[in-house]
CSV table of C-alpha atoms and ligand atoms in Angstrom, one decimal:
chain,number,residue,atom,x,y,z
A,1354,UNK,CA,-8.0,9.7,21.4
A,1355,UNK,CA,-4.8,9.0,23.2
A,1356,UNK,CA,-1.6,10.0,21.4
A,1357,UNK,CA,1.3,7.7,22.4
A,1358,UNK,CA,4.9,7.4,21.4
A,1359,UNK,CA,5.4,3.9,22.9
A,1360,UNK,CA,3.2,0.8,23.3
A,1361,UNK,CA,2.2,0.3,26.9
A,1362,UNK,CA,0.8,-2.6,28.9
A,1363,UNK,CA,-2.8,-1.4,28.6
A,1364,UNK,CA,-2.6,-1.8,24.8
A,1365,UNK,CA,-0.9,-5.1,25.0
A,1366,UNK,CA,-3.6,-6.4,27.3
A,1367,UNK,CA,-6.2,-5.7,24.6
A,1368,UNK,CA,-7.3,-7.4,21.4
A,1369,UNK,CA,-6.7,-4.5,19.1
A,1370,UNK,CA,-7.1,-3.5,15.5
A,1371,UNK,CA,-4.1,-1.9,13.9
A,1372,UNK,CA,-4.0,0.4,10.9
A,1373,UNK,CA,-0.4,1.4,9.9
A,1374,UNK,CA,-0.1,4.6,7.9
A,1375,UNK,CA,2.6,7.1,6.9
A,1376,UNK,CA,0.2,10.0,7.6
A,1377,UNK,CA,-1.1,12.5,5.0
A,1378,UNK,CA,-4.4,10.9,5.6
A,1379,UNK,CA,-7.1,10.9,2.9
A,1380,UNK,CA,-10.4,9.2,2.2
A,1381,UNK,CA,-8.7,6.0,1.5
A,1382,UNK,CA,-7.3,5.9,5.1
A,1383,UNK,CA,-10.7,6.9,6.3
A,1384,UNK,CA,-12.2,3.9,4.7
A,1385,UNK,CA,-9.5,1.7,6.5
A,1386,UNK,CA,-10.5,3.4,9.8
A,1387,UNK,CA,-14.2,2.8,9.2
A,1388,UNK,CA,-13.4,-0.8,8.5
A,1389,UNK,CA,-11.4,-1.0,11.7
A,1390,UNK,CA,-14.3,0.5,13.7
A,1391,UNK,CA,-16.6,-2.2,12.3
A,1392,UNK,CA,-14.4,-4.8,14.0
A,1393,UNK,CA,-15.7,-3.4,17.3
A,1394,UNK,CA,-12.1,-3.7,18.7
A,1395,UNK,CA,-10.2,-0.7,19.9
A,1396,UNK,CA,-8.4,0.9,16.9
A,1397,UNK,CA,-4.8,2.0,16.9
A,1398,UNK,CA,-3.5,4.0,14.0
A,1399,UNK,CA,0.2,4.5,13.5
A,1400,UNK,CA,1.8,7.4,11.7
A,1401,UNK,CA,5.4,6.7,10.9
A,1402,UNK,CA,7.1,7.8,7.7
A,1403,UNK,CA,9.4,4.8,7.4
A,1404,UNK,CA,12.6,6.1,5.8
A,1405,UNK,CA,13.8,2.5,5.4
A,1406,UNK,CA,11.3,1.9,2.6
A,1407,UNK,CA,12.2,5.0,0.6
A,1408,UNK,CA,14.9,4.1,-1.9
A,1409,UNK,CA,15.0,7.8,-2.9
A,1410,UNK,CA,16.0,10.4,-0.3
A,1411,UNK,CA,14.2,13.2,-2.1
A,1412,UNK,CA,11.0,11.2,-2.2
A,1413,UNK,CA,11.3,10.8,1.6
A,1414,UNK,CA,12.0,14.5,2.1
A,1415,UNK,CA,9.1,15.5,-0.1
A,1416,UNK,CA,6.6,13.1,1.4
A,1417,UNK,CA,3.7,15.2,2.8
A,1418,UNK,CA,3.7,15.3,6.7
A,1419,UNK,CA,0.6,17.3,7.7
A,1420,UNK,CA,0.5,15.9,11.3
A,1421,UNK,CA,-1.9,18.5,12.8
A,1422,UNK,CA,-4.5,17.8,10.1
A,1423,UNK,CA,-4.0,14.1,10.5
A,1424,UNK,CA,-4.7,14.3,14.2
A,1425,UNK,CA,-8.0,16.1,13.5
A,1426,UNK,CA,-9.1,13.4,11.0
A,1427,UNK,CA,-8.4,10.6,13.5
A,1428,UNK,CA,-10.1,12.5,16.4
A,1429,UNK,CA,-13.2,12.9,14.1
A,1430,UNK,CA,-13.4,9.2,13.6
A,1431,UNK,CA,-12.9,8.4,17.3
A,1432,UNK,CA,-9.8,6.4,16.8
A,1433,UNK,CA,-8.7,5.1,20.2
A,1434,UNK,CA,-4.9,5.4,19.9
A,1435,UNK,CA,-2.6,7.3,17.6
A,1436,UNK,CA,0.8,5.8,17.8
A,1437,UNK,CA,3.6,8.2,16.6
A,1438,UNK,CA,6.8,6.5,17.5
A,1439,UNK,CA,10.3,7.9,17.3
A,1440,UNK,CA,12.7,6.3,14.9
A,1441,UNK,CA,14.9,4.9,17.8
A,1442,UNK,CA,11.8,3.2,19.3
A,1443,UNK,CA,10.9,1.4,16.1
A,1444,UNK,CA,14.5,0.6,15.2
A,1445,UNK,CA,16.5,0.2,18.4
A,1446,UNK,CA,20.2,0.2,17.6
A,1447,UNK,CA,21.2,-3.1,16.0
A,1448,UNK,CA,18.4,-4.8,17.7
A,1449,UNK,CA,15.7,-5.5,15.2
A,1450,UNK,CA,15.1,-8.0,12.6
A,1451,UNK,CA,15.6,-7.0,9.0
A,1452,UNK,CA,13.0,-8.9,7.0
A,1453,UNK,CA,13.7,-9.9,3.4
A,1454,UNK,CA,11.0,-9.7,0.8
A,1455,UNK,CA,12.8,-12.3,-1.2
A,1456,UNK,CA,12.6,-12.7,-5.0
A,1457,UNK,CA,9.1,-11.1,-5.3
A,1458,UNK,CA,10.4,-8.1,-3.5
A,1459,UNK,CA,12.7,-7.4,-6.4
A,1460,UNK,CA,10.0,-7.5,-9.1
A,1461,UNK,CA,7.5,-5.0,-10.3
A,1462,UNK,CA,7.5,-2.2,-7.7
A,1463,UNK,CA,10.6,-3.7,-6.2
A,1464,UNK,CA,12.5,-3.6,-9.5
A,1465,UNK,CA,12.2,0.2,-9.7
A,1466,UNK,CA,12.4,0.7,-5.9
A,1467,UNK,CA,15.3,-1.5,-4.7
A,1468,UNK,CA,15.0,-2.3,-1.0
A,1469,UNK,CA,11.5,-0.8,-0.8
A,1470,UNK,CA,9.7,-4.0,0.2
A,1471,UNK,CA,12.4,-5.1,2.7
A,1472,UNK,CA,11.8,-1.7,4.4
A,1473,UNK,CA,8.0,-2.2,4.4
A,1474,UNK,CA,8.2,-5.8,5.8
A,1475,UNK,CA,10.8,-4.8,8.4
A,1476,UNK,CA,8.6,-1.9,9.7
A,1477,UNK,CA,5.4,-3.9,9.6
A,1478,UNK,CA,7.1,-6.8,11.4
A,1479,UNK,CA,8.4,-4.4,14.0
A,1480,UNK,CA,4.9,-3.0,14.5
A,1481,UNK,CA,3.4,-6.5,14.8
A,1482,UNK,CA,6.0,-7.4,17.4
A,1483,UNK,CA,5.4,-4.2,19.4
A,1484,UNK,CA,1.6,-4.0,19.1
A,1485,UNK,CA,0.6,-7.7,18.7
A,1486,UNK,CA,-2.7,-6.8,17.0
A,1487,UNK,CA,-5.5,-9.2,16.5
A,1488,UNK,CA,-6.4,-7.6,13.2
A,1489,UNK,CA,-4.4,-5.4,10.8
A,1490,UNK,CA,-5.8,-3.5,7.9
A,1491,UNK,CA,-4.1,-2.6,4.6
A,1492,UNK,CA,-5.2,-1.1,1.4
A,1493,UNK,CA,-5.6,-3.1,-1.8
A,1494,UNK,CA,-4.0,-0.3,-3.8
A,1495,UNK,CA,-0.6,-1.5,-2.6
A,1496,UNK,CA,-1.3,-4.9,-3.9
A,1497,UNK,CA,2.3,-6.2,-3.9
A,1498,UNK,CA,2.8,-4.9,-0.4
A,1499,UNK,CA,-0.4,-6.6,0.7
A,1500,UNK,CA,0.7,-9.9,-0.9
A,1501,UNK,CA,4.1,-9.8,0.8
A,1502,UNK,CA,2.6,-9.0,4.2
A,1503,UNK,CA,0.2,-11.9,3.9
A,1504,UNK,CA,3.1,-14.1,3.0
A,1505,UNK,CA,5.1,-12.8,6.0
A,1506,UNK,CA,2.2,-13.5,8.4
A,1507,UNK,CA,2.0,-17.1,7.1
A,1508,UNK,CA,5.8,-17.6,7.3
A,1509,UNK,CA,6.1,-16.2,10.8
A,1510,UNK,CA,3.0,-18.0,11.9
A,1511,UNK,CA,1.5,-14.7,13.3
A,1512,UNK,CA,-2.1,-15.1,14.4
A,1513,UNK,CA,-3.1,-11.8,12.9
A,1514,UNK,CA,-6.1,-11.4,10.6
A,1515,UNK,CA,-5.1,-9.3,7.7
A,1516,UNK,CA,-8.0,-7.4,6.2
A,1517,UNK,CA,-7.6,-6.0,2.6
A,1518,UNK,CA,-9.6,-2.9,2.2
A,1519,UNK,CA,-10.8,-1.8,-1.3
A,1520,UNK,CA,-9.2,1.1,-3.2
A,1521,UNK,CA,-11.0,4.4,-2.9
A,1522,UNK,CA,-11.2,6.4,-6.1
A,1523,UNK,CA,-12.0,10.0,-7.1
A,1524,UNK,CA,-14.9,10.3,-9.6
A,1525,UNK,CA,-12.3,10.4,-12.4
A,1526,UNK,CA,-11.1,7.0,-11.4
A,1527,UNK,CA,-7.9,8.2,-9.8
A,1528,UNK,CA,-7.0,6.0,-6.9
A,1529,UNK,CA,-6.5,8.0,-3.7
A,1530,UNK,CA,-2.9,8.3,-2.5
A,1531,UNK,CA,-1.1,10.6,-0.2
A,1532,UNK,CA,1.2,11.5,-3.1
A,1533,UNK,CA,-1.7,12.9,-5.2
A,1534,UNK,CA,-1.5,16.1,-3.1
A,1535,UNK,CA,1.8,16.8,-4.9
A,1536,UNK,CA,0.2,16.7,-8.3
A,1537,UNK,CA,-1.1,19.8,-10.2
A,1538,UNK,CA,-4.6,19.7,-11.5
A,1539,UNK,CA,-3.3,18.8,-15.0
A,1540,UNK,CA,-1.2,16.1,-13.4
A,1541,UNK,CA,-4.3,14.7,-11.7
A,1542,UNK,CA,-6.1,14.5,-15.0
A,1543,UNK,CA,-3.2,12.6,-16.5
A,1544,UNK,CA,-3.1,10.3,-13.4
A,1545,UNK,CA,-6.7,9.4,-14.0
A,1546,UNK,CA,-5.5,7.7,-17.1
A,1547,UNK,CA,-4.0,4.9,-15.0
A,1548,UNK,CA,-7.4,3.5,-14.1
A,1549,UNK,CA,-8.6,3.9,-17.7
A,1550,UNK,CA,-5.6,1.9,-18.9
A,1551,UNK,CA,-6.3,-0.8,-16.4
A,1552,UNK,CA,-9.9,-1.1,-17.5
A,1553,UNK,CA,-9.0,-1.2,-21.2
A,1554,UNK,CA,-6.3,-3.7,-20.5
A,1555,UNK,CA,-8.8,-5.9,-18.8
A,1556,UNK,CA,-11.1,-5.6,-21.8
A,1557,UNK,CA,-8.2,-6.4,-24.1
A,1558,UNK,CA,-7.3,-9.5,-22.0
A,1559,UNK,CA,-10.9,-10.7,-22.3
A,1560,UNK,CA,-11.1,-10.3,-26.0
A,1561,UNK,CA,-7.6,-11.5,-27.0
A,1562,UNK,CA,-6.2,-13.5,-24.1
A,1563,UNK,CA,-2.9,-11.7,-24.7
A,1564,UNK,CA,-0.8,-10.5,-21.9
A,1565,UNK,CA,1.9,-8.4,-23.6
A,1566,UNK,CA,-0.1,-5.2,-23.0
A,1567,UNK,CA,2.5,-2.6,-23.4
A,1568,UNK,CA,3.4,-3.7,-26.9
A,1569,UNK,CA,-0.3,-3.6,-27.9
A,1570,UNK,CA,-0.8,-0.2,-26.7
A,1571,UNK,CA,-0.6,2.8,-29.1
A,1572,UNK,CA,2.5,3.9,-27.2
A,1573,UNK,CA,2.5,7.3,-28.7
A,1574,UNK,CA,-0.7,8.3,-27.1
A,1575,UNK,CA,0.4,7.0,-23.7
A,1576,UNK,CA,3.9,8.3,-23.9
A,1577,UNK,CA,2.7,11.8,-24.4
A,1578,UNK,CA,0.5,11.6,-21.4
A,1579,UNK,CA,2.1,9.2,-18.9
A,1580,UNK,CA,5.3,7.4,-18.6
A,1581,UNK,CA,4.4,3.8,-17.9
A,1582,UNK,CA,7.0,1.8,-15.9
A,1583,UNK,CA,5.1,-1.6,-16.0
A,1584,UNK,CA,1.7,-2.9,-16.9
A,1585,UNK,CA,1.4,-6.6,-15.9
A,1586,UNK,CA,-1.2,-9.2,-15.5
A,1587,UNK,CA,-0.6,-11.8,-12.7
A,1588,UNK,CA,-2.3,-14.6,-10.9
A,1589,UNK,CA,-3.7,-12.9,-7.8
A,1590,UNK,CA,-3.1,-16.0,-5.7
A,1591,UNK,CA,0.6,-16.4,-6.5
A,1592,UNK,CA,1.6,-13.0,-7.8
A,1593,UNK,CA,3.3,-14.6,-10.7
A,1594,UNK,CA,2.4,-15.1,-14.4
A,1595,UNK,CA,-1.1,-16.5,-14.9
A,1596,UNK,CA,-1.3,-20.2,-15.4
A,1597,UNK,CA,-3.9,-22.5,-17.0
A,1598,UNK,CA,-5.7,-22.8,-13.7
A,1599,UNK,CA,-5.6,-19.2,-12.7
A,1600,UNK,CA,-9.0,-18.1,-11.3
A,1601,UNK,CA,-8.3,-14.6,-10.1
A,1602,UNK,CA,-6.2,-12.1,-11.9
A,1603,UNK,CA,-4.7,-8.8,-11.0
A,1604,UNK,CA,-3.5,-6.1,-13.5
A,1605,UNK,CA,-0.8,-3.8,-12.1
A,1606,UNK,CA,0.3,-0.5,-13.4
A,1607,UNK,CA,3.0,1.9,-12.3
A,1608,UNK,CA,3.7,5.2,-14.0
A,1609,UNK,CA,5.5,8.5,-13.5
A,1610,UNK,CA,3.5,11.7,-13.7
A,1611,UNK,CA,5.1,15.0,-13.0
A,1612,UNK,CA,8.1,13.0,-11.6
A,1613,UNK,CA,5.9,11.2,-9.1
A,1614,UNK,CA,5.5,7.5,-9.1
A,1615,UNK,CA,1.9,6.3,-9.0
A,1616,UNK,CA,0.6,2.8,-8.8
A,1617,UNK,CA,-2.8,1.2,-9.2
A,1618,UNK,CA,-4.3,-2.2,-9.9
A,1619,UNK,CA,-7.6,-4.0,-10.6
A,1620,UNK,CA,-8.4,-7.6,-9.7
A,1621,UNK,CA,-11.1,-9.8,-11.2
A,1622,UNK,CA,-12.3,-13.3,-11.6
A,1623,UNK,CA,-12.6,-14.7,-15.1
A,1624,UNK,CA,-16.3,-14.9,-15.8
A,1625,UNK,CA,-17.5,-18.5,-16.2
A,1626,UNK,CA,-14.8,-19.9,-13.9
B,2810,LIG,O1,1.2,1.5,2.9
B,2810,LIG,C1,1.9,2.3,3.7
B,2810,LIG,O2,1.4,3.4,4.0
B,2810,LIG,C2,3.2,1.8,4.2
B,2810,LIG,O3,3.9,1.1,3.3
B,2810,LIG,C3,3.1,1.1,5.6
B,2810,LIG,C4,2.3,-0.2,5.5
B,2810,LIG,C5,2.4,2.0,6.6
B,2810,LIG,C6,4.4,0.7,6.1
B,2810,LIG,O4,5.2,1.9,6.4
């Protein structure tokens, strides 16, 4: 594995598969890497904790940064390039495009994390400009991020294939996330409730067709355990409220556990459609 701080001509000459990360790699990232390896293209993984997408300085400072362990993981999986750029390389002074995530960027995750998606799109766009990948892989756990990136690729007419990789879960149902390492064992048990809530919400939706989930929940039970920020069902194709002709749905949840913000989602097709 070659560790690089800047993109060179060799890389630009190749059709390459790009996997952006912020490090603190876990099995979810490993599954992205395995997916990348299947493309049979050389794989470049970036590790860059993008301060621009953190609306909360403390969250940025606390974000786990175990670089030595990350390097071992990537070496084990025979990744071709590890790209660890400096901030000035990604963001040359006043000379980069700030990408707006528009109205959708202000909703759901964006409503609690102002500026977050502008930061995500700006850095992903910079990486696309620098690396010019043929394929880029993102996790489905960050569903709104994935949607906005797909939209950006269409708007900017990038010829990049975006692969959405399924969420990896612990046996408890807890979706893997770099932030999980900051939870206590008790916190992890509570965090596993997110997936349970998603599944029972899906059941509710099937049986009642109602979409005002939070009002339907016995909030006492949930409040004691987890502090839910939003629980929404959307049309997966438009990321807006489901319509008559919606075929695929996504239920999103965000909650605070031990002061950490966790998100998860499930998507599904309505049976019989
Ligand atoms: O999903 C992430 O880890 C980040 O948002 C990404 C895509 C690497 C951009 O910093």
